[in-house]
């Protein structure tokens, strides 16, 4: 039973009910509620199956239209007590007292989840004539009872993440069912504001009070008279203290929550140190207060409006965010399970199922046909450092720098390893990973005085779209005939395939048709839940570390190497992304990911005068704005105002990289959703012209 | 209802029952089970409260002693069907049909959890005369119903992590209660082998079958006749296909599980690449197959014996493992909640509750009175790289290398930063962190040819115990009068305090009485669940990065910076460790952690002739063995056979660091448990002499 905090009218939304009208809760409330005057429903509920269409406009709740199943009960108003109105609304009702999904099926009235969610949002947004208004949404059945479409109700209503009042069970077995229901709510990210239950003489409340101490207040109601003729007057009178303590604790929960949310911008400015952020450039009121995530959307708290608003996470939280709302729920369950089953367990010389399964999936997927070993670490940067150490050793063995059998070192002092890398590439922020990248703002003396740049850095060809035309741009240092034919034709091929919007591949290696010796994976691998990385290598690389001495082993590891939480998440995410039964973006003919950003819109964008070029591939769409001088490059604030408009007016949470705006979705994000976001960006850029 | 796989006798353990004898399940089975011959219990259950003492020795189940409440039912044996015996045992019984905790309280017969667990372990270990034996342990009430002590039954039986058969609910609301119970089991790390439920005409089984598809098989039983006189003959006949499909799926679950466990050693050797491990030195049969963790214990699968055995995790899984079994359950719930509420969310310019709360706790705890900012990263190594970057910038600003206002750099080329560090110290394996450590096996050309060692490395004084005497050893390079008095007296003081076994402090800074400018925290901070690190800094350090340009900000970040999962775990763990109501190791007078390794035993250990010295502080006890030449140092395999004995015979999972054996417990591990482990090590070392 989720509720929205106080804002005396007390609307009571019972969106979905079965056993209507005789066996329904609305009937019960109407028959039993204590009142000074009970106004019967203007129109009695039709006999089900009945359906009240959602209203496109908010309507005053105290003046229900005939179409709306509102029941108004007035109470109080005596002895100086303020008169209040209880407005109960039932929107969908079925005759049979069974689960909504079964009633909907048997009585032939399906309802889409989106419609229900839309209704809830409208109802929450309705203005109710001022004063303190409490809105209570009663769900049908238990927390995990299916809604009309079959979606569990705890999932159906998750998008608005209303705080919950859990109606516990005072009967035999009720402690168990109450606690399990509580845990099901936690596994959906709900906050439970209060538990309330009927006393059935088994002291369930006493146990729950103790168990839930410091977590949730528990309130107990006297036994409800079983005589159906009892008008409950006495019961309501006996219950009033329980109800008022419930109200007090909800009020206090709500106040604490709002107070905390209001304070978070200031506190974050005072206590946190954000990476890649010049704090002086972030005004306190521009800090985004993120109350939760639901699939691809943040639920951001808007301090000014005191409202929680969904925002599309268009930077995929630094390219890590994979799950849609279904996968998020699965991952939550898996994370709880992995923590309970393993916590963390030591990895070297040990094996546990999540690490082994994850290794099998990587070797059978991105590592197929070339890799034979998986080396786990914590993030991309450490995975790169491990890869470099592997490469150095292999090279040293192959070139006689290390004498293979004993791993004795010859001519150590005279050997200076350098790597071949691309200009503009970026491998992470630890020194070893930075040494393998060309000088940039990230590697300057200001940032890391120890950086020296131990590489030969090549300018790569670039691909982009401008004026609806795909272009391949060669850097000045390479002219066409210097590129070997194979190389050039494979580059062109990759690009053309991409533009066919049909060929996102398992890996770059698959696109290029050549295999690496070592390769690193991180970010989205865990479905965007926790850090984990893997460095894959061929067997010859592994062989370069074998001997009978511990000293020649690869002595690089982190405390949480191959932690079961990360490996469990990776196993679920990798399987989920690739499985057409869970990811509708898998092209069934090719068993590969579809292009997710609409090609026509991308072309339109590329034709805007203020757009320099666009690149779109798989889940990424990057738009480079025309900018000159200090407006271009990493330090540029050129895109800031556009980004602010997108956030505040279009509910798109994008981040710029200098004068580049990129949009990033998850592998399961629907093409529709991508198109909606891209259309908003297009509109915004058009206006900017 | 957890079960142990097949091994024709079918013992049915109902350890705990209420409503005994008339309203109990044992009664039901005895009255209704189909049989060729029913042998009534040799001795009818006494009238409760009754209690059958645990047997110290395994007894043949088919010949129950009078003390044991065994009911034997024979069935089958007709038409070529093998005759089987069903043996039901009830150990604790209370008269009133209420929750066991309430019955135990009202009827005055408490039972300790440890006793129940001991009984289960004995019962599972009992030999049952060969042939295929299934053991089923029926729990009382729902999955989260309290046991006799008040511990939830899902927690009470977790230590043996038997696979579960979940008895679902076919009634109205039963989908919800079945799924919630399922989730409660997952949140304790159980595997659910099957769900079985009674058909009550609501098609609950159909929904559950679809929802749990690919996860758990669901079996449905025909409605149970309500007439109490019905002997269920017809019902059993109608149900036989459901029961046999249940049996088949459990059998298949069990076979798959055992097959996988048996294959894991081989596969791990073939596919994984362990850090710090010379694979050639790890025989395939020495790989530890970790099936799960329960608090401080691994549950390790012994391939030879086909048994799962608890092992004390004496290396605290690389010093990360903090939770006892209670905290593990809390963390599991929190991990599920954090994943469902947040997944991961972008950090820069944003704020979310777990990161802010974690920062508040760190600044109010280890950072109290000096730190003002928290910079999050993924592990200790990255936290050190960040700390170095902070230090370089501050030094450069303070010494005119960077002109403060514009952050222009003067004389960049001529500046070479070095750090002051201790010989033998270790800060992580990424290049930046390695540069700050003295040359060692980890930094050799073999490991990282880019390492140059950019520091001045000091030999620190060392403290240790030998022959029950505490010693302070100064390195040759420092003689006593070179140490300033303050420094020496504070060192001595620290050491004496330590030997008082009463002064584990919040931080080294607290012990030394001086504040750092920058400090790094990782490992145990998340309670040993996921990687997360924090670099704390003073406000002047933060100021050195402020300007109006993004380029002077600290440009170091990882994708999962301040990930909500890690921050949530850290918030729970930090609070849990410090709170005397959750951590009984907190000394109430000083509000600090007690010394956990028994001082007397430590002294005895220090007097053994094969022990060079011992150091014990807080959760750590390190024992250096006497070793010469190649037996000493990191590459030594000197302690290997001892470690193997500890693992295989004493069920202590320790890891050596060369010739040093260290024992590490969590902050909540009981002193009793530590003493038991240390006594085993002492015994083993004594025998070695």
GROMACS .gro file of N, CA, C and O in nm, chain B residues 159 288 299 396 415 560 582:
model
   28
  848UNK      N    1   2.353  -2.229   0.792
  848UNK     CA    2   2.491  -2.277   0.795
  848UNK      C    3   2.511  -2.401   0.708
  848UNK      O    4   2.618  -2.420   0.652
  977UNK      N    5   4.063  -2.518  -0.385
  977UNK     CA    6   3.948  -2.518  -0.294
  977UNK      C    7   3.822  -2.476  -0.368
  977UNK      O    8   3.817  -2.368  -0.427
  988UNK      N    9   3.205  -2.256   0.312
  988UNK     CA   10   3.158  -2.394   0.301
  988UNK      C   11   3.227  -2.451   0.178
  988UNK      O   12   3.195  -2.415   0.065
 1085UNK      N   13   5.330   2.135  -0.518
 1085UNK     CA   14   5.363   2.226  -0.628
 1085UNK      C   15   5.306   2.366  -0.603
 1085UNK      O   16   5.371   2.466  -0.633
 1104UNK      N   17   6.155   1.958  -1.231
 1104UNK     CA   18   6.095   1.910  -1.106
 1104UNK      C   19   6.076   1.759  -1.111
 1104UNK      O   20   6.016   1.707  -1.204
 1249UNK      N   21   3.272   0.357  -1.201
 1249UNK     CA   22   3.180   0.328  -1.091
 1249UNK      C   23   3.210   0.412  -0.967
 1249UNK      O   24   3.173   0.372  -0.857
 1271UNK      N   25   2.533  -0.430   1.799
 1271UNK     CA   26   2.549  -0.526   1.690
 1271UNK      C   27   2.684  -0.597   1.695
 1271UNK      O   28   2.696  -0.708   1.647
   0.00000   0.00000   0.00000
